PDB file of C-alpha atoms in Angstrom:
ATOM      1  CA  UNK C 258     -48.425 -30.544 -42.582  1.00  0.00           C
ATOM      2  CA  UNK C 259     -50.989 -28.224 -42.418  1.00  0.00           C
ATOM      3  CA  UNK C 260     -50.465 -26.880 -46.336  1.00  0.00           C
ATOM      4  CA  UNK C 261     -53.923 -27.829 -47.589  1.00  0.00           C
ATOM      5  CA  UNK C 262     -57.186 -28.061 -45.774  1.00  0.00           C
ATOM      6  CA  UNK C 263     -58.939 -30.967 -47.816  1.00  0.00           C
ATOM      7  CA  UNK C 264     -63.098 -30.632 -46.259  1.00  0.00           C
ATOM      8  CA  UNK C 265     -62.710 -33.506 -44.080  1.00  0.00           C
ATOM      9  CA  UNK C 266     -65.942 -34.087 -43.896  1.00  0.00           C
ATOM     10  CA  UNK C 267     -65.832 -35.451 -47.934  1.00  0.00           C
ATOM     11  CA  UNK C 268     -62.788 -37.020 -46.648  1.00  0.00           C
ATOM     12  CA  UNK C 269     -64.865 -39.142 -43.506  1.00  0.00           C
ATOM     13  CA  UNK C 270     -67.509 -39.659 -46.991  1.00  0.00           C
ATOM     14  CA  UNK C 271     -64.673 -41.285 -48.626  1.00  0.00           C
ATOM     15  CA  UNK C 272     -63.556 -43.554 -46.349  1.00  0.00           C
ATOM     16  CA  UNK C 273     -67.112 -44.234 -45.574  1.00  0.00           C
ATOM     17  CA  UNK C 274     -67.789 -45.395 -48.867  1.00  0.00           C
ATOM     18  CA  UNK C 275     -64.523 -46.775 -49.338  1.00  0.00           C
ATOM     19  CA  UNK C 276     -65.057 -48.657 -46.727  1.00  0.00           C
ATOM     20  CA  UNK C 277     -68.826 -50.766 -48.557  1.00  0.00           C
ATOM     21  CA  UNK C 278     -66.382 -52.094 -50.813  1.00  0.00           C
ATOM     22  CA  UNK C 279     -63.828 -53.327 -48.844  1.00  0.00           C
ATOM     23  CA  UNK C 280     -63.334 -57.208 -48.471  1.00  0.00           C
ATOM     24  CA  UNK C 281     -64.316 -58.862 -45.695  1.00  0.00           C
ATOM     25  CA  UNK C 282     -61.264 -59.285 -43.269  1.00  0.00           C
ATOM     26  CA  UNK C 283     -59.944 -55.409 -43.701  1.00  0.00           C
ATOM     27  CA  UNK C 284     -64.234 -53.939 -43.388  1.00  0.00           C
ATOM     28  CA  UNK C 285     -64.089 -56.100 -39.746  1.00  0.00           C
ATOM     29  CA  UNK C 286     -61.169 -54.346 -38.842  1.00  0.00           C
ATOM     30  CA  UNK C 287     -61.368 -50.790 -39.385  1.00  0.00           C
ATOM     31  CA  UNK C 288     -65.232 -50.623 -39.102  1.00  0.00           C
ATOM     32  CA  UNK C 289     -65.192 -51.131 -35.518  1.00  0.00           C
ATOM     33  CA  UNK C 290     -62.429 -48.742 -35.648  1.00  0.00           C
ATOM     34  CA  UNK C 291     -63.609 -46.274 -37.733  1.00  0.00           C
ATOM     35  CA  UNK C 292     -66.554 -46.025 -35.267  1.00  0.00           C
ATOM     36  CA  UNK C 293     -64.501 -44.837 -32.707  1.00  0.00           C
ATOM     37  CA  UNK C 294     -64.503 -41.025 -32.505  1.00  0.00           C
ATOM     38  CA  UNK C 295     -61.125 -40.922 -31.500  1.00  0.00           C
ATOM     39  CA  UNK C 296     -59.306 -42.753 -34.010  1.00  0.00           C
ATOM     40  CA  UNK C 297     -61.620 -41.203 -37.320  1.00  0.00           C
ATOM     41  CA  UNK C 298     -60.523 -38.151 -35.934  1.00  0.00           C
ATOM     42  CA  UNK C 299     -56.184 -39.835 -35.509  1.00  0.00           C
ATOM     43  CA  UNK C 300     -57.487 -41.135 -39.028  1.00  0.00           C
ATOM     44  CA  UNK C 301     -58.527 -38.960 -41.425  1.00  0.00           C
ATOM     45  CA  UNK C 302     -56.013 -36.322 -39.401  1.00  0.00           C
ATOM     46  CA  UNK C 303     -52.375 -37.767 -39.128  1.00  0.00           C
ATOM     47  CA  UNK C 304     -52.916 -40.487 -42.195  1.00  0.00           C
ATOM     48  CA  UNK C 305     -55.623 -39.594 -44.713  1.00  0.00           C
ATOM     49  CA  UNK C 306     -55.387 -35.612 -44.427  1.00  0.00           C
ATOM     50  CA  UNK C 307     -51.835 -35.222 -45.185  1.00  0.00           C
ATOM     51  CA  UNK C 308     -51.794 -38.346 -48.232  1.00  0.00           C
ATOM     52  CA  UNK C 309     -54.358 -36.079 -49.519  1.00  0.00           C
ATOM     53  CA  UNK C 310     -52.215 -32.779 -49.064  1.00  0.00           C
ATOM     54  CA  UNK C 311     -48.747 -35.714 -50.784  1.00  0.00           C
ATOM     55  CA  UNK C 312     -51.658 -36.547 -54.059  1.00  0.00           C
ATOM     56  CA  UNK C 313     -52.762 -32.556 -54.408  1.00  0.00           C
ATOM     57  CA  UNK C 314     -49.561 -30.624 -54.013  1.00  0.00           C
ATOM     58  CA  UNK C 315     -46.932 -33.791 -55.467  1.00  0.00           C
ATOM     59  CA  UNK C 316     -47.869 -32.966 -58.865  1.00  0.00           C
ATOM     60  CA  UNK C 317     -46.599 -28.616 -58.975  1.00  0.00           C
ATOM     61  CA  UNK C 318     -43.702 -28.755 -55.420  1.00  0.00           C
ATOM     62  CA  UNK C 319     -40.085 -29.673 -55.884  1.00  0.00           C
ATOM     63  CA  UNK C 320     -37.613 -33.195 -55.663  1.00  0.00           C
ATOM     64  CA  UNK C 321     -36.221 -31.485 -52.792  1.00  0.00           C
ATOM     65  CA  UNK C 322     -39.773 -29.668 -51.296  1.00  0.00           C
ATOM     66  CA  UNK C 323     -41.775 -33.532 -52.123  1.00  0.00           C
ATOM     67  CA  UNK C 324     -39.036 -35.605 -50.403  1.00  0.00           C
ATOM     68  CA  UNK C 325     -39.026 -33.376 -47.732  1.00  0.00           C
ATOM     69  CA  UNK C 326     -42.637 -33.262 -46.361  1.00  0.00           C
ATOM     70  CA  UNK C 327     -42.672 -36.922 -47.478  1.00  0.00           C
ATOM     71  CA  UNK C 328     -39.979 -38.002 -44.504  1.00  0.00           C
ATOM     72  CA  UNK C 329     -41.828 -35.391 -43.064  1.00  0.00           C
ATOM     73  CA  UNK C 330     -45.110 -38.020 -42.797  1.00  0.00           C
ATOM     74  CA  UNK C 331     -43.853 -40.412 -40.178  1.00  0.00           C
ATOM     75  CA  UNK C 332     -46.947 -42.498 -39.631  1.00  0.00           C
ATOM     76  CA  UNK C 333     -47.173 -46.507 -39.717  1.00  0.00           C
ATOM     77  CA  UNK C 334     -50.213 -48.131 -41.493  1.00  0.00           C
ATOM     78  CA  UNK C 335     -52.469 -51.327 -41.151  1.00  0.00           C
ATOM     79  CA  UNK C 336     -53.138 -53.767 -43.832  1.00  0.00           C
ATOM     80  CA  UNK C 337     -56.702 -52.704 -44.215  1.00  0.00           C
ATOM     81  CA  UNK C 338     -55.517 -48.835 -43.788  1.00  0.00           C
ATOM     82  CA  UNK C 339     -53.965 -49.234 -46.454  1.00  0.00           C
ATOM     83  CA  UNK C 340     -56.923 -51.346 -48.585  1.00  0.00           C
ATOM     84  CA  UNK C 341     -58.777 -47.678 -47.551  1.00  0.00           C
ATOM     85  CA  UNK C 342     -55.951 -45.506 -48.471  1.00  0.00           C
ATOM     86  CA  UNK C 343     -54.945 -46.543 -52.030  1.00  0.00           C
ATOM     87  CA  UNK C 344     -57.836 -45.462 -53.715  1.00  0.00           C
ATOM     88  CA  UNK C 345     -56.800 -41.689 -52.865  1.00  0.00           C
ATOM     89  CA  UNK C 346     -53.804 -42.281 -54.151  1.00  0.00           C
ATOM     90  CA  UNK C 347     -54.443 -44.403 -57.514  1.00  0.00           C
ATOM     91  CA  UNK C 348     -56.847 -42.430 -59.131  1.00  0.00           C
ATOM     92  CA  UNK C 349     -61.076 -43.042 -57.830  1.00  0.00           C
ATOM     93  CA  UNK C 350     -63.396 -40.745 -56.798  1.00  0.00           C
ATOM     94  CA  UNK C 351     -63.148 -38.055 -55.048  1.00  0.00           C
ATOM     95  CA  UNK C 352     -59.397 -37.367 -55.721  1.00  0.00           C
ATOM     96  CA  UNK C 353     -59.732 -37.762 -59.905  1.00  0.00           C
ATOM     97  CA  UNK C 354     -58.754 -34.076 -60.443  1.00  0.00           C
ATOM     98  CA  UNK C 355     -56.108 -33.583 -58.394  1.00  0.00           C
ATOM     99  CA  UNK C 356     -54.936 -37.715 -58.884  1.00  0.00           C
ATOM    100  CA  UNK C 357     -54.367 -36.348 -62.586  1.00  0.00           C
ATOM    101  CA  UNK C 358     -50.895 -34.699 -62.807  1.00  0.00           C
ATOM    102  CA  UNK C 359     -49.955 -36.573 -60.190  1.00  0.00           C
ATOM    103  CA  UNK C 360     -45.753 -38.187 -61.754  1.00  0.00           C
ATOM    104  CA  UNK C 361     -46.667 -41.440 -61.587  1.00  0.00           C
ATOM    105  CA  UNK C 362     -43.003 -41.931 -60.045  1.00  0.00           C
ATOM    106  CA  UNK C 363     -44.591 -39.546 -57.119  1.00  0.00           C
ATOM    107  CA  UNK C 364     -47.821 -42.455 -56.939  1.00  0.00           C
ATOM    108  CA  UNK C 365     -46.035 -44.543 -56.609  1.00  0.00           C
ATOM    109  CA  UNK C 366     -44.458 -43.690 -53.757  1.00  0.00           C
ATOM    110  CA  UNK C 367     -46.973 -43.020 -51.920  1.00  0.00           C
ATOM    111  CA  UNK C 368     -48.785 -46.267 -52.461  1.00  0.00           C
ATOM    112  CA  UNK C 369     -45.141 -47.890 -50.934  1.00  0.00           C
ATOM    113  CA  UNK C 370     -45.616 -45.093 -47.835  1.00  0.00           C
ATOM    114  CA  UNK C 371     -48.767 -46.711 -47.463  1.00  0.00           C
ATOM    115  CA  UNK C 372     -47.616 -50.409 -47.120  1.00  0.00           C
ATOM    116  CA  UNK C 373     -45.256 -49.598 -43.969  1.00  0.00           C
ATOM    117  CA  UNK C 374     -45.419 -51.366 -41.600  1.00  0.00           C
ATOM    118  CA  UNK C 375     -45.265 -51.056 -37.775  1.00  0.00           C
ATOM    119  CA  UNK C 376     -41.162 -52.761 -37.350  1.00  0.00           C
ATOM    120  CA  UNK C 377     -40.357 -52.435 -40.968  1.00  0.00           C
ATOM    121  CA  UNK C 378     -37.584 -49.886 -41.157  1.00  0.00           C
ATOM    122  CA  UNK C 379     -38.252 -46.946 -43.072  1.00  0.00           C
ATOM    123  CA  UNK C 380     -35.199 -46.442 -45.897  1.00  0.00           C
ATOM    124  CA  UNK C 381     -32.799 -43.837 -45.908  1.00  0.00           C
ATOM    125  CA  UNK C 382     -33.326 -40.322 -47.078  1.00  0.00           C
ATOM    126  CA  UNK C 383     -31.060 -40.080 -50.133  1.00  0.00           C
ATOM    127  CA  UNK C 384     -27.563 -38.435 -48.744  1.00  0.00           C
ATOM    128  CA  UNK C 385     -24.940 -37.429 -50.757  1.00  0.00           C
ATOM    129  CA  UNK C 386     -22.612 -39.441 -52.746  1.00  0.00           C
ATOM    130  CA  UNK C 387     -20.379 -42.038 -51.404  1.00  0.00           C
ATOM    131  CA  UNK C 388     -16.735 -40.873 -49.767  1.00  0.00           C
ATOM    132  CA  UNK C 389     -14.171 -42.425 -51.951  1.00  0.00           C
ATOM    133  CA  UNK C 390     -12.304 -45.244 -50.720  1.00  0.00           C
ATOM    134  CA  UNK C 391      -8.717 -44.555 -52.396  1.00  0.00           C
ATOM    135  CA  UNK C 392      -8.792 -40.472 -50.793  1.00  0.00           C
TER     136      UNK C 392
END
C-alpha cells in the first residue's frame, strides 16, 4: 500500500511520544520491542504507515476503494500496539488535520481493525445478496 508517503521520522516521533503515556503493562511490552530496530521498522512500515494512509486517504476514497485497501492490509495487533495506534484514528496529536473530515463510520472500522488479535477470524468481505432459495 504505497499510495501515500508520510514522513516516517515524524510518525516514529509520534509513536514514541505516545509510548510515554501508555499504561504500565502496555508500556513495558511495547517499549521492549520498540527498542529493537527490526521490530520498529516492521511496525512503522506494516502497521502504522498503512493506518496513516487509510486515515488520510479514507475521507476522499469511495467505499469500494476504502474497503479494498482495508482488505489488503492483513495484519493483527497486540493490545499494546492498539493502544499506541488508536489515537492516530481518534484525533490525537500528529494527524489532527488529516483526521478532520474522516467519516465516523470509517474511523470506527479502523478502530475495529486495530482490535483484531492473532487468531481472530477476519470478517467476510461484503458479497452480493444471497440467492433466493425458492428459485
